[in-house]
XYZ file of C-alpha atoms in Angstrom:
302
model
C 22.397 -5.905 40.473
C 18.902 -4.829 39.499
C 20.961 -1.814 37.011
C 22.329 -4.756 35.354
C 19.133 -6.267 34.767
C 17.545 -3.883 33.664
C 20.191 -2.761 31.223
C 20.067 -6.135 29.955
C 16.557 -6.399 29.344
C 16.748 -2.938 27.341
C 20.168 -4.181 25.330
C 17.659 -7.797 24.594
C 14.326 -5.486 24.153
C 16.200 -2.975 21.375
C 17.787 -6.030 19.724
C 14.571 -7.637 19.404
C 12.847 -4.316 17.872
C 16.126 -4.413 15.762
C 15.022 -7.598 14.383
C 12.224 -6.810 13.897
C 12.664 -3.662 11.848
C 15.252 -5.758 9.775
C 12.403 -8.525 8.762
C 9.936 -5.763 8.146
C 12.395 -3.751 5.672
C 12.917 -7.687 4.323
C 16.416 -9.115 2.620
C 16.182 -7.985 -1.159
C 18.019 -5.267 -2.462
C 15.958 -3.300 -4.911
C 16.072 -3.983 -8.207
C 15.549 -2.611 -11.383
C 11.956 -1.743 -13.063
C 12.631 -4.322 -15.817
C 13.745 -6.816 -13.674
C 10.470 -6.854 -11.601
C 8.048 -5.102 -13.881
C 6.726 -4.175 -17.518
C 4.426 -1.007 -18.965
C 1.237 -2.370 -19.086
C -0.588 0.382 -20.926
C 0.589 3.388 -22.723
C 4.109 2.314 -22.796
C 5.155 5.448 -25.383
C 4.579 7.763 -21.889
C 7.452 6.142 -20.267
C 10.646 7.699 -20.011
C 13.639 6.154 -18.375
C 16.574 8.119 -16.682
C 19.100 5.867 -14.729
C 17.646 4.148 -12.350
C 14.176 6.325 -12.470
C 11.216 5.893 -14.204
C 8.738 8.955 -15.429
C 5.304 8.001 -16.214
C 3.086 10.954 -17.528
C -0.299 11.548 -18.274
C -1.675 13.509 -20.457
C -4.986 14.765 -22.864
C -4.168 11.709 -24.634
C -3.408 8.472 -22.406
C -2.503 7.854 -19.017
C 0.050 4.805 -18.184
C 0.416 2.256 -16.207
C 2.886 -0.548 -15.191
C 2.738 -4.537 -13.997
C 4.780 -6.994 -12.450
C 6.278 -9.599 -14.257
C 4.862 -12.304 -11.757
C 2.342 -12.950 -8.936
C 3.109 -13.610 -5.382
C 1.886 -14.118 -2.700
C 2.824 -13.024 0.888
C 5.994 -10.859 1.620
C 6.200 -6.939 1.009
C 6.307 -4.887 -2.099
C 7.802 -1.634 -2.073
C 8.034 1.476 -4.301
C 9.600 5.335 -4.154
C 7.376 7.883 -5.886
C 8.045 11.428 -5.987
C 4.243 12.552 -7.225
C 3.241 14.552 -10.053
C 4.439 18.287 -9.052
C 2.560 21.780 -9.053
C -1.314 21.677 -9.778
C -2.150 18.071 -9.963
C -5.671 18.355 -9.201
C -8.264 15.554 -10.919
C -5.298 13.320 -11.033
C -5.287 9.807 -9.656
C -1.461 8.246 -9.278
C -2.134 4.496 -7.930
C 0.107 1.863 -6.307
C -1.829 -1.513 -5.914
C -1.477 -5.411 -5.508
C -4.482 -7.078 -7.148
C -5.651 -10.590 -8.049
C -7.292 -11.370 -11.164
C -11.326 -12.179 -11.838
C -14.519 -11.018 -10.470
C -13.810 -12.496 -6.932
C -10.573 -9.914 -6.848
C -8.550 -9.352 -3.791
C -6.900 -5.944 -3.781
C -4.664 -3.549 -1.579
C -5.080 -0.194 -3.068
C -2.896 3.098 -2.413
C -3.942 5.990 -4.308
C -2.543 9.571 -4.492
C -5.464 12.263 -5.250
C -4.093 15.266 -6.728
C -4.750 18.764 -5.737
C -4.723 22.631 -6.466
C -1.171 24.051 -5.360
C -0.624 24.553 -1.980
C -3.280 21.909 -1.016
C -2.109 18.833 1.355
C -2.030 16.070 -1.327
C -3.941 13.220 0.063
C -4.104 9.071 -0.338
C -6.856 7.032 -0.181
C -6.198 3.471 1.189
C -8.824 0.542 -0.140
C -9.112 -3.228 0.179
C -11.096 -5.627 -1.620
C -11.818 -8.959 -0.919
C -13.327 -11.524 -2.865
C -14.175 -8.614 -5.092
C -15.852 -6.357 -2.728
C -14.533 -3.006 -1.617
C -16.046 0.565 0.178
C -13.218 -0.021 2.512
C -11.767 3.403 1.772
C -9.929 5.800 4.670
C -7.972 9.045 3.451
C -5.176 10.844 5.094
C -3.517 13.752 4.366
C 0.139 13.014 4.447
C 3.046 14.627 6.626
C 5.209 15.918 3.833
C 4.491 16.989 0.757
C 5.278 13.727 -1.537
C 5.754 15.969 -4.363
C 9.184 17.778 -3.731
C 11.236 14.407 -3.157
C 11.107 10.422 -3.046
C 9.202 8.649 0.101
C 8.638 4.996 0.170
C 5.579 3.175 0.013
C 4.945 -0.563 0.923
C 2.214 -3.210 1.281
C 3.666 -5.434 3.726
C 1.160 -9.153 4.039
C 1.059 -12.359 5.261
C -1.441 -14.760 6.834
C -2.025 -12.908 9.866
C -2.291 -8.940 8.680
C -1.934 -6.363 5.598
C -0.041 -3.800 6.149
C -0.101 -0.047 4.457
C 3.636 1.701 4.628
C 4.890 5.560 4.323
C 7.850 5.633 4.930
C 7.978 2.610 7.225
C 5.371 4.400 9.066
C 1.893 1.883 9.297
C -1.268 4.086 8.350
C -3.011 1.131 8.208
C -3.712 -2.471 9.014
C -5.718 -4.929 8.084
C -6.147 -7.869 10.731
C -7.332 -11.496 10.009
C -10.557 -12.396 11.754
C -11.797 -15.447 10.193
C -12.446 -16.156 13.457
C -15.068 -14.116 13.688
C -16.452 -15.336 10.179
C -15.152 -12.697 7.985
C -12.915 -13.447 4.899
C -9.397 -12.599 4.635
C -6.855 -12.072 1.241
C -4.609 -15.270 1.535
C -5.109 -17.771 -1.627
C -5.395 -15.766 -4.427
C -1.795 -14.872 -5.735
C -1.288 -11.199 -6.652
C 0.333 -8.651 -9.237
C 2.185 -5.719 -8.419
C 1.249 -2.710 -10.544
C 0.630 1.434 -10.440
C -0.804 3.576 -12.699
C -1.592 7.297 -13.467
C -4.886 8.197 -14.935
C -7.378 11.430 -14.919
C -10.174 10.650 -12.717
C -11.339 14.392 -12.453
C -15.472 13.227 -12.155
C -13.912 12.285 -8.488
C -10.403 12.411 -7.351
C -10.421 16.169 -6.285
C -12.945 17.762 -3.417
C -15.416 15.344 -4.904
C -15.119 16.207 -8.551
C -15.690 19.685 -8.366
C -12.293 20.991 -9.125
C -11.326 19.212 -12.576
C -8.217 18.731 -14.516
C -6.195 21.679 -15.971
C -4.986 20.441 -19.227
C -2.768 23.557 -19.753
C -0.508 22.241 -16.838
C 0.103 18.845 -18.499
C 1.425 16.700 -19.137
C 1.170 15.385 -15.225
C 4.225 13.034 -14.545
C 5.032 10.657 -11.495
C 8.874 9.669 -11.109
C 9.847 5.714 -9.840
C 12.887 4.327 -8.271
C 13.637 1.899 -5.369
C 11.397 -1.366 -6.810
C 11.530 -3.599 -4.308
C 9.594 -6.638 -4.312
C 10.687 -9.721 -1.381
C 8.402 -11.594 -1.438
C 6.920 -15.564 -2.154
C 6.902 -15.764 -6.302
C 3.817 -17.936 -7.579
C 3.806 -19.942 -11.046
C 0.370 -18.624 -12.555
C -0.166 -22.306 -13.631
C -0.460 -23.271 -9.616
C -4.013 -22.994 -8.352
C -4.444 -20.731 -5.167
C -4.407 -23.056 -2.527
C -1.575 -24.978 -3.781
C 0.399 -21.257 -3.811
C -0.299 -20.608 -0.902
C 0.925 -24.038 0.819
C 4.290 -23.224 -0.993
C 4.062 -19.612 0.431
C 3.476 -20.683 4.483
C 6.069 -21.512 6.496
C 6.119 -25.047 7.428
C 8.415 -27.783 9.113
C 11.210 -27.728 6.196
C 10.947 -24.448 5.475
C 10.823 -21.266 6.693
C 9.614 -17.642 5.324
C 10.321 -14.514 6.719
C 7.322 -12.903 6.965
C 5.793 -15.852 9.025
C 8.241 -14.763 11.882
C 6.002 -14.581 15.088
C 7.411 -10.982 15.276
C 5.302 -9.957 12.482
C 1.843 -11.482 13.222
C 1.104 -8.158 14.895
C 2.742 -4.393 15.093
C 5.336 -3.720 17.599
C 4.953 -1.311 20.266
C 6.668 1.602 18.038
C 4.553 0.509 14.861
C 1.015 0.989 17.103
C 2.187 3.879 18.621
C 3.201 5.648 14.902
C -0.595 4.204 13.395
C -2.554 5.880 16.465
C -0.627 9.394 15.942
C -1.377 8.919 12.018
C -5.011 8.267 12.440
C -5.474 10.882 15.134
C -3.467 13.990 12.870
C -3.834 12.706 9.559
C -7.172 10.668 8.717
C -9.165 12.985 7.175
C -11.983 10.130 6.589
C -12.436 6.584 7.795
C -15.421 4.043 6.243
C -15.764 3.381 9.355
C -17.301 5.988 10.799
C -19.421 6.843 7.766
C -22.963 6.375 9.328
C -24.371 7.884 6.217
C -23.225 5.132 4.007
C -23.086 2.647 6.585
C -25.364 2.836 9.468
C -25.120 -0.670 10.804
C -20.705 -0.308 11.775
C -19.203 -3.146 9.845
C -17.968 -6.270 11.476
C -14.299 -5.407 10.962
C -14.494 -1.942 11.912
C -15.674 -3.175 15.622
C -13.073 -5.429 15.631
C -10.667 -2.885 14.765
C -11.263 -0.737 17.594
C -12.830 2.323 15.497
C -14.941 4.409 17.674
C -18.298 6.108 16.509
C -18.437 9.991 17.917
């Protein structure tokens, strides 16, 4: 009898983790860039081949791309295959922002680097315009030689950072303990490439190389499910229509997804003990009082 049990507690356990991975990877098929988005600068360093989008930079421009609406809660996902060969002073960026001086933001940004070194992405959040929330990692594949996915996943309780479907990192909600948290301001989905060679590459020292230009990142897989705001609705009204309530109900307010799953912890702790290469957190030069959210987050001064 107790066999049985058991078996039946794994057969309800891996169909709840099943469900769970299905709401994460959400309902929408992707789509394609000009259903979702638009250029936004620099539109003559687009190229378009089937279903992929190059973007290139340049001596002249870089180039960048928007969504063609706001939203608010859900997940927003992209495939890059980055810019190839010596990329280093390069910034490639994938980012939700708000708009104004009070900005919230969710930043992903790919730093270039001299061949053969571990390209690495820097993870930032602002919140009612204020960021220095940066951690780096140095990824577990080299995102240059193929496609890999990369999400924001957010709703009222978290924001989530995606490789892969691998978390890297998570920002929790602790209003509760009094500090602010991204969830009425309605946000665009946008990426851009740009040379940022005074920082992007061992601290500015190693600058762009011009003679292996131009520098091009490749698109496909646009992906965007997630709660579509009319820019003529003010914040708070958004984000009543975005929540979950008695007469209707959104995916990513399943209880499932107010926290990571067993798997999902286990996958962020082996990330940030191989991969993070620097946390804000544990910066005591720029930051010698720990801030609130890094205590709260479990981060541990050595």
């Amino acid at each position: 009898m107790a066999a049985a049990t058991s078996a039946s507690k794994i057969m309800s356990l891996s169909l709840s983790v099943f469900l769970g991975l299905s709401l994460f990877l959400g309902l929408v098929s992707s789509a394609k860039f000009d259903q979702l988005f638009q250029p936004y600068w620099a539109s003559d360093h687009f190229t378009y081949e089937g279903e992929l989008l190059h973007m290139k930079l340049d001596n002249f421009s870089g180039a960048g791309f928007s969504s063609k609406n706001k939203y608010m809660f859900g997940k927003v996902t992209v495939q890059i295959k980055l810019i190839e060969g010596d990329s280093a002073g390069t910034v490639t960026a994938f980012y939700m922002s708000s708009d104004g001086p009070l900005h919230n933001e969710f930043d992903f940004e790919f730093l270039g680097n001299t061949t053969g070194e571990p390209y690495s992405v820097q993870t930032n959040l602002y919140i009612n315009g204020v960021g220095n929330r940066e951690q780096r990692l140095d990824l577990w594949f080299d995102p240059t030689t193929d496609f890999h996915s990369y999400s924001i996943f957010w709703n009222q309780r978290q924001v989530v950072f995606l490789v892969d479907e691998t978390p890297i990192r998570v920002h929790t909600n602790m209003e509760s303990k009094g500090l602010p948290f991204p969830k009425d301001q309605a946000m665009g989905v946008y990426s851009s490439i740009w040379n940022a060679d005074d920082w992007a590459t061992q601290g500015g020292r190693v600058k762009t190389d011009w003679s292996h230009g131009p520098f091009v990142a490749s698109y496909k897989g646009f992906d965007i499910n997630a709660c579509e705001c009319p820019v003529s609705v003010a914040g708070a009204d958004n984000a009543k229509k975005c929540t979950s309530s008695a007469d209707k109900k959104y995916w990513w307010d399943e209880p499932v997804l107010s926290e990571l799953n067993v798997h999902q912890n286990h996958q962020l702790v082996w990330v940030k003990n191989h991969h993070m290469v620097y946390d804000y957190c544990t910066d005591t030069a720029r930051f010698p009082v720990t801030p609130v959210e890094c205590v709260h987050h479990g981060h541990h001064r050595h």
